[in-house]
C-alpha positions as a LaTeX table, in Angstrom:
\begin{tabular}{lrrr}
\hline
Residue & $x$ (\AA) & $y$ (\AA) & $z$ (\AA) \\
\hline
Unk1 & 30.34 & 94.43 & 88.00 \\
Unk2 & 32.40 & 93.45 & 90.77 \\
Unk3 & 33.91 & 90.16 & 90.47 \\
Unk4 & 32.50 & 88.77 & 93.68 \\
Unk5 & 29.27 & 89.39 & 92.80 \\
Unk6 & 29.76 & 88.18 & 89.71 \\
Unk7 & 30.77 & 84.73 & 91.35 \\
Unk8 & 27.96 & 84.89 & 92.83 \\
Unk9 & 25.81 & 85.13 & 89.68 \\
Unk10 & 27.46 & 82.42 & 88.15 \\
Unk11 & 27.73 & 80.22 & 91.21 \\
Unk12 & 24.03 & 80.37 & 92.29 \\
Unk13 & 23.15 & 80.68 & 88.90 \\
Unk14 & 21.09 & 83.94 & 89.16 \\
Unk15 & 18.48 & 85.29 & 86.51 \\
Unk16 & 17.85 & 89.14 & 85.56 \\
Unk17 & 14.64 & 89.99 & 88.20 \\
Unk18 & 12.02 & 92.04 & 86.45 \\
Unk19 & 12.58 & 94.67 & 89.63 \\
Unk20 & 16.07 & 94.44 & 88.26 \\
Unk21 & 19.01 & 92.87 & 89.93 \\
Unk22 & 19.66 & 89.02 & 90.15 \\
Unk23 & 18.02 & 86.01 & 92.07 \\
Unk24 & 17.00 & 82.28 & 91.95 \\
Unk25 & 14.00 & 81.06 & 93.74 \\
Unk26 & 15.27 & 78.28 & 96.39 \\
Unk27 & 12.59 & 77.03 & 98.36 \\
Unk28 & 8.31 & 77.19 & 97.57 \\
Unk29 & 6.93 & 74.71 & 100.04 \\
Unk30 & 4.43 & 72.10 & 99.30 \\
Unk31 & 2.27 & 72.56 & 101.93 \\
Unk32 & $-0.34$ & 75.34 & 101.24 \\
Unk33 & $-2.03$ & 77.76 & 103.51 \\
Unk34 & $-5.38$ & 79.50 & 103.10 \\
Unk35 & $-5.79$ & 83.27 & 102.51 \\
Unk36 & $-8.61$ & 85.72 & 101.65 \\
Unk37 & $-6.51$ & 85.76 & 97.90 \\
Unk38 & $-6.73$ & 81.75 & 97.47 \\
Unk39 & $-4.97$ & 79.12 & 98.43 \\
Unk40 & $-1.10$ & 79.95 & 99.05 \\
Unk41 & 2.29 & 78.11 & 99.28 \\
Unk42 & 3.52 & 78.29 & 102.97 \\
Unk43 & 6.12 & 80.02 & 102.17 \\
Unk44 & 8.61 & 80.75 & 99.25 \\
Unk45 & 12.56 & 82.35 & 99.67 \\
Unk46 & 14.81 & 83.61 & 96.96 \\
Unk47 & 18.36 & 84.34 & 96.47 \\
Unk48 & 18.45 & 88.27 & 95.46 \\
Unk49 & 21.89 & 90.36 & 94.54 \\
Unk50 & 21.83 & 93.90 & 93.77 \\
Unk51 & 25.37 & 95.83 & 92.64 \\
Unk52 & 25.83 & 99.51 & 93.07 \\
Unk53 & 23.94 & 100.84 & 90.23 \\
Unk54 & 20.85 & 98.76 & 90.31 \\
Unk55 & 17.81 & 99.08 & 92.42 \\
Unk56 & 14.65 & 97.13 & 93.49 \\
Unk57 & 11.96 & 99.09 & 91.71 \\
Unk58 & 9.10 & 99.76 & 93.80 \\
Unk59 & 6.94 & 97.41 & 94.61 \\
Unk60 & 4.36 & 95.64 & 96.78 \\
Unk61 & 3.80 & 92.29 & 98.04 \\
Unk62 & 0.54 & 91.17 & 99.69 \\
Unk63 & 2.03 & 89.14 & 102.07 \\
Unk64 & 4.91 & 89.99 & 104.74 \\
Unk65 & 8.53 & 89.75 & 103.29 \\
Unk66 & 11.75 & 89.40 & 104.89 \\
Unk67 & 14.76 & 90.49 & 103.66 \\
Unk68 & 17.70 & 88.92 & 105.24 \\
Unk69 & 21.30 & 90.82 & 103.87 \\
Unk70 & 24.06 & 87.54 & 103.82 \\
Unk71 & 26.79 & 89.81 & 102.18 \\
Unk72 & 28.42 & 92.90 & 100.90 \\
Unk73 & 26.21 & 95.82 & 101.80 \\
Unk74 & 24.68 & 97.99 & 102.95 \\
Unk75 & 21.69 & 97.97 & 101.62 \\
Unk76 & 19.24 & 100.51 & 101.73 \\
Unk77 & 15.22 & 99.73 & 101.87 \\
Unk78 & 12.92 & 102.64 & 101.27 \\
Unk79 & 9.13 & 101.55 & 102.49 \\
Unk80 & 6.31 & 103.17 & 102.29 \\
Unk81 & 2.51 & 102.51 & 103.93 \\
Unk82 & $-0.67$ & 101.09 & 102.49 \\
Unk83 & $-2.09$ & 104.22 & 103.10 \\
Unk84 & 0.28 & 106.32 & 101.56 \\
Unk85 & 1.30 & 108.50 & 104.02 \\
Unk86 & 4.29 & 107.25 & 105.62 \\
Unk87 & 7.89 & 106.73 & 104.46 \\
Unk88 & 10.52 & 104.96 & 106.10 \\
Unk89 & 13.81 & 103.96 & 105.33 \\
Unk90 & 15.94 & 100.85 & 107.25 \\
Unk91 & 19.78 & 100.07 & 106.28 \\
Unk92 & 20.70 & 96.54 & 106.16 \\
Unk93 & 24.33 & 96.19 & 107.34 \\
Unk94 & 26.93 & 94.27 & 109.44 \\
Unk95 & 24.65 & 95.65 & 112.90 \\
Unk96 & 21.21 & 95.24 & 111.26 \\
Unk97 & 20.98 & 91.93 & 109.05 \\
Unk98 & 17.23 & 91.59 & 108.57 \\
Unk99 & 13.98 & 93.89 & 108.10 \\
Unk100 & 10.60 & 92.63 & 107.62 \\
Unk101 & 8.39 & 94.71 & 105.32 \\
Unk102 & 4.80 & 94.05 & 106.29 \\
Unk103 & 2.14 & 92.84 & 103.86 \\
Unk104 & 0.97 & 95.79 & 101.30 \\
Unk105 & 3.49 & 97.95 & 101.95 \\
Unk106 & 5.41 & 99.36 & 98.50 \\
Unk107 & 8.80 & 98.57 & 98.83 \\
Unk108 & 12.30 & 99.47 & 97.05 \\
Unk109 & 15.95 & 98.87 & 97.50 \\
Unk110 & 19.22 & 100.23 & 96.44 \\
Unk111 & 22.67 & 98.74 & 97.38 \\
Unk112 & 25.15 & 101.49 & 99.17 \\
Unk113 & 28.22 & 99.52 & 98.57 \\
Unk114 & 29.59 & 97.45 & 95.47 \\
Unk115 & 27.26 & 94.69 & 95.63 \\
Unk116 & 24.05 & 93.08 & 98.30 \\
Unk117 & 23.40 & 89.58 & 98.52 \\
Unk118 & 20.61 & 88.98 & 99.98 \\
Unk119 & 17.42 & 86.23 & 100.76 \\
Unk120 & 13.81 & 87.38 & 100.66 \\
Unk121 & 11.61 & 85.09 & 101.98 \\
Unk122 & 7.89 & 85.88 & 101.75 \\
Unk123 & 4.31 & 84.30 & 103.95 \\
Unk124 & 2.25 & 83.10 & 102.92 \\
Unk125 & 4.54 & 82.20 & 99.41 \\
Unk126 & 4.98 & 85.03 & 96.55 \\
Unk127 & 2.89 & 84.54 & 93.92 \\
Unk128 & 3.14 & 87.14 & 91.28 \\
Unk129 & $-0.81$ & 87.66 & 91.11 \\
Unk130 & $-0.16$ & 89.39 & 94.54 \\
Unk131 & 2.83 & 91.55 & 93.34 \\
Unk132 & 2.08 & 95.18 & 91.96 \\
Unk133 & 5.06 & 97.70 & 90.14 \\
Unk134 & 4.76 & 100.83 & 91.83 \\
Unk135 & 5.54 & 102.32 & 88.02 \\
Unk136 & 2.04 & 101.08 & 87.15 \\
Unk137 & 0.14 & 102.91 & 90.27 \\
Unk138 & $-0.65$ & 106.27 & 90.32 \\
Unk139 & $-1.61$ & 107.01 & 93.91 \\
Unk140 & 2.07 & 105.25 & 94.37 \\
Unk141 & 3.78 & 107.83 & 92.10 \\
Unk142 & 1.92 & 110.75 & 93.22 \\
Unk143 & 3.05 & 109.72 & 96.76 \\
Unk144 & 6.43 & 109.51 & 95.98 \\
Unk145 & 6.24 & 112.72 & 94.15 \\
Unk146 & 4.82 & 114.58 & 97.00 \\
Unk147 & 7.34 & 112.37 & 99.91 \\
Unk148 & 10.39 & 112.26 & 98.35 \\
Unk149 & 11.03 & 113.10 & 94.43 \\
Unk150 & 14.72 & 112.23 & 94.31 \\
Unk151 & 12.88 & 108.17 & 95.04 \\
Unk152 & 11.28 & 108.69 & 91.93 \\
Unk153 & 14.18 & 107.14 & 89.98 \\
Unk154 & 13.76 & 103.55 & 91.48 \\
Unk155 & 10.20 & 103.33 & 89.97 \\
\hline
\end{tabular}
């Protein structure tokens, strides 16, 4: 573990993520905003840190999710459309600080360097009844399969 991360973990007080790597939720707003899954905080942000080794299994979020890299890096997203058929791939770095991933799309990410600090702040607000593991979809794993296999280990 690199020691600044470390700090990090300690001094924000981050918790294991079950898409592995670290965060603390900072902000879920009080005001709440209507969607066709229920009613929904505004919005919600986190704290996330990944270190060289770890990954953001995939994953998707109903709503749109930014990602916002505040240190270390660069961080590598790998996205991939509701429909399947389309795989992209955006690096977070000192030239390219934020990506947003739109709503539905499955989602990973893998740090390049020692260590990625990032936010993620998500609208309407993350709920985890609108969160899927791409592990636990098979149209998602066949896709992968057929797209890129080597992305297969960040399931």
């Amino acid at each position: 573990m690199p020691e600044r991360a470390q700090a990090l973990i300690d001094q924000l007080k981050l918790q294991p993520h079950p898409e592995g790597g670290h965060y603390a939720e900072l902000y879920r707003s009080q005001q709440t905003v209507a969607t066709a899954r229920g009613e929904r905080r505004g919005i919600t942000t986190i704290d996330f840190l990944l270190v060289h080794g770890e990954h953001s299994a995939w994953h998707r979020v109903r709503s749109c999710e930014v990602w916002h890299l505040l240190e270390g890096g660069p961080l590598t997203l790998w996205l991939l459309s509701p429909d399947l058929q389309t795989l992209e791939h955006v690096v977070l770095d000192t030239d390219r600080r934020r990506h947003v991933v739109p709503a539905d799309w499955w989602q990973t990410a893998e740090p390049v360097g020692d260590y990625a600090y990032c936010g993620a702040t998500v609208g309407p607000g993350f709920e985890f009844q609108d969160f899927d593991f791409g592990r636990d979809d098979a149209a998602l794993r066949s896709a992968v399969g057929r797209l890129a296999p080597d992305l297969h280990r960040l399931l």
